[in-house]
CSV table of C-alpha atoms in Angstrom, one decimal:
chain,number,residue,atom,x,y,z
A,1,UNK,CA,-66.1,-42.3,-37.0
A,2,UNK,CA,-68.8,-39.8,-36.3
A,3,UNK,CA,-71.2,-37.7,-38.2
A,4,UNK,CA,-72.5,-38.9,-41.5
A,5,UNK,CA,-74.2,-42.1,-40.5
A,6,UNK,CA,-76.9,-40.3,-38.6
A,7,UNK,CA,-77.5,-37.6,-41.2
A,8,UNK,CA,-79.2,-37.5,-44.6
A,9,UNK,CA,-78.8,-35.0,-47.3
A,10,UNK,CA,-81.7,-32.7,-48.1
A,11,UNK,CA,-83.1,-33.3,-51.6
A,12,UNK,CA,-81.6,-30.1,-52.9
A,13,UNK,CA,-78.0,-31.0,-51.8
A,14,UNK,CA,-78.4,-34.5,-53.0
A,15,UNK,CA,-79.5,-33.4,-56.5
A,16,UNK,CA,-76.7,-30.9,-56.8
A,17,UNK,CA,-74.1,-33.5,-55.7
A,18,UNK,CA,-75.4,-36.1,-58.1
A,19,UNK,CA,-75.5,-33.5,-60.9
A,20,UNK,CA,-71.9,-32.7,-60.3
A,21,UNK,CA,-71.0,-36.4,-60.4
A,22,UNK,CA,-72.8,-36.7,-63.7
A,23,UNK,CA,-71.0,-33.7,-65.1
A,24,UNK,CA,-67.7,-35.3,-64.1
A,25,UNK,CA,-68.6,-38.6,-65.7
A,26,UNK,CA,-69.1,-36.8,-69.0
A,27,UNK,CA,-65.4,-36.0,-68.9
A,28,UNK,CA,-64.3,-39.6,-68.3
A,29,UNK,CA,-61.6,-41.3,-70.4
A,30,UNK,CA,-63.1,-44.8,-70.6
A,31,UNK,CA,-62.2,-46.2,-74.1
A,32,UNK,CA,-61.6,-49.8,-72.8
A,33,UNK,CA,-64.5,-50.4,-70.4
A,34,UNK,CA,-66.8,-47.9,-72.1
A,35,UNK,CA,-68.2,-47.3,-68.6
A,36,UNK,CA,-67.8,-43.6,-67.7
A,37,UNK,CA,-68.0,-42.9,-64.0
A,38,UNK,CA,-68.1,-39.6,-62.1
A,39,UNK,CA,-67.7,-38.9,-58.4
A,40,UNK,CA,-68.4,-35.7,-56.4
A,41,UNK,CA,-67.1,-35.1,-52.9
A,42,UNK,CA,-69.0,-32.7,-50.6
A,43,UNK,CA,-67.1,-31.2,-47.8
A,44,UNK,CA,-68.4,-29.6,-44.6
A,45,UNK,CA,-67.8,-26.1,-45.9
A,46,UNK,CA,-69.9,-26.7,-48.9
A,47,UNK,CA,-67.1,-27.2,-51.4
A,48,UNK,CA,-67.5,-29.9,-54.0
A,49,UNK,CA,-64.6,-31.6,-55.7
A,50,UNK,CA,-65.2,-34.0,-58.6
A,51,UNK,CA,-63.3,-36.7,-60.5
A,52,UNK,CA,-63.9,-39.0,-63.4
A,53,UNK,CA,-62.4,-42.4,-64.2
A,54,UNK,CA,-59.2,-42.4,-66.3
A,55,UNK,CA,-58.4,-45.7,-68.0
A,56,UNK,CA,-55.1,-46.9,-69.4
A,57,UNK,CA,-54.2,-49.4,-72.0
A,58,UNK,CA,-52.5,-51.3,-69.2
A,59,UNK,CA,-55.8,-52.0,-67.4
A,60,UNK,CA,-54.4,-52.2,-63.9
A,61,UNK,CA,-53.2,-48.6,-64.1
A,62,UNK,CA,-56.7,-47.2,-64.5
A,63,UNK,CA,-57.9,-44.6,-62.0
A,64,UNK,CA,-61.4,-44.7,-60.6
A,65,UNK,CA,-63.4,-41.5,-60.4
A,66,UNK,CA,-63.4,-41.5,-56.6
A,67,UNK,CA,-59.6,-41.8,-56.4
A,68,UNK,CA,-59.2,-38.9,-58.8
A,69,UNK,CA,-61.5,-36.8,-56.7
A,70,UNK,CA,-59.7,-37.7,-53.5
A,71,UNK,CA,-56.3,-36.9,-55.1
A,72,UNK,CA,-57.7,-33.5,-56.2
A,73,UNK,CA,-59.0,-32.9,-52.7
A,74,UNK,CA,-55.6,-33.6,-51.1
A,75,UNK,CA,-53.9,-31.4,-53.7
A,76,UNK,CA,-56.3,-28.6,-52.6
A,77,UNK,CA,-55.1,-29.1,-49.0
A,78,UNK,CA,-58.2,-30.9,-47.7
A,79,UNK,CA,-57.6,-33.2,-44.8
A,80,UNK,CA,-61.0,-34.3,-43.5
A,81,UNK,CA,-64.4,-32.7,-43.5
A,82,UNK,CA,-65.9,-35.1,-46.0
A,83,UNK,CA,-69.7,-35.1,-45.6
A,84,UNK,CA,-70.9,-37.0,-48.7
A,85,UNK,CA,-69.9,-38.7,-51.9
A,86,UNK,CA,-72.0,-39.2,-55.1
A,87,UNK,CA,-71.0,-42.0,-57.5
A,88,UNK,CA,-72.6,-42.3,-60.9
A,89,UNK,CA,-72.1,-44.4,-64.0
A,90,UNK,CA,-73.4,-43.1,-67.3
A,91,UNK,CA,-74.3,-46.6,-68.3
A,92,UNK,CA,-75.5,-47.8,-64.9
A,93,UNK,CA,-78.6,-49.9,-64.8
A,94,UNK,CA,-81.5,-49.9,-62.4
A,95,UNK,CA,-79.3,-51.0,-59.5
A,96,UNK,CA,-77.3,-48.2,-57.9
A,97,UNK,CA,-73.5,-48.5,-58.4
A,98,UNK,CA,-71.2,-48.4,-55.4
A,99,UNK,CA,-67.5,-47.6,-55.1
A,100,UNK,CA,-65.1,-50.5,-55.6
A,101,UNK,CA,-63.2,-51.8,-52.7
A,102,UNK,CA,-60.1,-49.8,-53.4
A,103,UNK,CA,-62.1,-46.6,-53.6
A,104,UNK,CA,-63.9,-47.4,-50.4
A,105,UNK,CA,-60.5,-47.5,-48.7
A,106,UNK,CA,-59.3,-44.3,-50.4
A,107,UNK,CA,-62.5,-42.5,-49.3
A,108,UNK,CA,-62.0,-43.9,-45.8
A,109,UNK,CA,-58.6,-42.1,-45.5
A,110,UNK,CA,-60.2,-38.7,-46.0
A,111,UNK,CA,-63.1,-39.5,-43.7
A,112,UNK,CA,-60.7,-40.9,-41.0
A,113,UNK,CA,-58.6,-37.7,-41.0
A,114,UNK,CA,-61.7,-35.7,-40.1
A,115,UNK,CA,-63.5,-38.3,-38.0
A,116,UNK,CA,-66.5,-38.4,-40.3
A,117,UNK,CA,-68.7,-41.2,-41.7
A,118,UNK,CA,-69.7,-39.7,-45.0
A,119,UNK,CA,-72.9,-40.7,-46.8
A,120,UNK,CA,-72.2,-42.4,-50.1
A,121,UNK,CA,-74.9,-41.7,-52.7
A,122,UNK,CA,-75.0,-44.8,-54.9
A,123,UNK,CA,-76.8,-43.7,-58.0
A,124,UNK,CA,-78.8,-45.9,-60.4
A,125,UNK,CA,-81.2,-44.9,-63.2
A,126,UNK,CA,-84.2,-44.8,-61.0
A,127,UNK,CA,-82.9,-44.3,-57.5
A,128,UNK,CA,-80.3,-42.9,-55.2
A,129,UNK,CA,-79.3,-45.1,-52.3
A,130,UNK,CA,-77.7,-43.3,-49.3
A,131,UNK,CA,-75.3,-45.6,-47.5
A,132,UNK,CA,-72.8,-44.6,-44.8
A,133,UNK,CA,-69.2,-45.3,-45.8
A,134,UNK,CA,-68.8,-47.4,-42.6
A,135,UNK,CA,-71.6,-49.7,-43.9
A,136,UNK,CA,-69.8,-50.1,-47.2
A,137,UNK,CA,-66.4,-50.7,-45.5
A,138,UNK,CA,-66.9,-52.1,-42.0
A,139,UNK,CA,-63.9,-52.5,-39.8
A,140,UNK,CA,-61.8,-50.3,-42.1
A,141,UNK,CA,-58.0,-49.9,-41.8
A,142,UNK,CA,-57.0,-46.3,-41.5
A,143,UNK,CA,-54.5,-43.8,-40.1
A,144,UNK,CA,-55.3,-44.7,-36.5
A,145,UNK,CA,-54.2,-48.3,-37.1
A,146,UNK,CA,-50.7,-47.0,-37.7
A,147,UNK,CA,-50.4,-45.0,-34.5
A,148,UNK,CA,-48.3,-46.2,-31.6
C-alpha cells in the first residue's frame, strides 16, 4: 500500500477528525459494555464518515464503530481513498485505544481498494498516537490475495 505511512495530519485536520469521532461516540448504543466508541474516516476528497458501536444482547452480534463507519462509506459508494481514521472511546484511559483485529481487517479492505496506508489516530485521554494501518495489521489479507 502507498500513501499514509509517510504522511502525518496537520493539527487542524487531526483535531477535526478526533472531534467527529467523539461526536459519533456520543451516539453509541453500548448498554452491555458501557464503553461507547466512535470512529471517523477521512477520505482524500475531505469527506468524513463516522460510526459508533452498536451492541446487541447476543454479544457476538455487536458492531464496532469502525465497522459501522466502513459500512456507511461503502453504502455511500466509496471504494478507496481512505486517508486517516480516528478511534475514540469515551471511557478510554491514558493509553490510546486501537481498533480491534476485526476492525483492522475491515479498514484494510477500504485501504486496499485505493492502494492507501491510512493513518490510524488512536486516542487516549492525554494523547493521540498516529499509527499507519500497515503497522497495526502487518502482512494483511486483502482483495489482491484473491486475484488469479
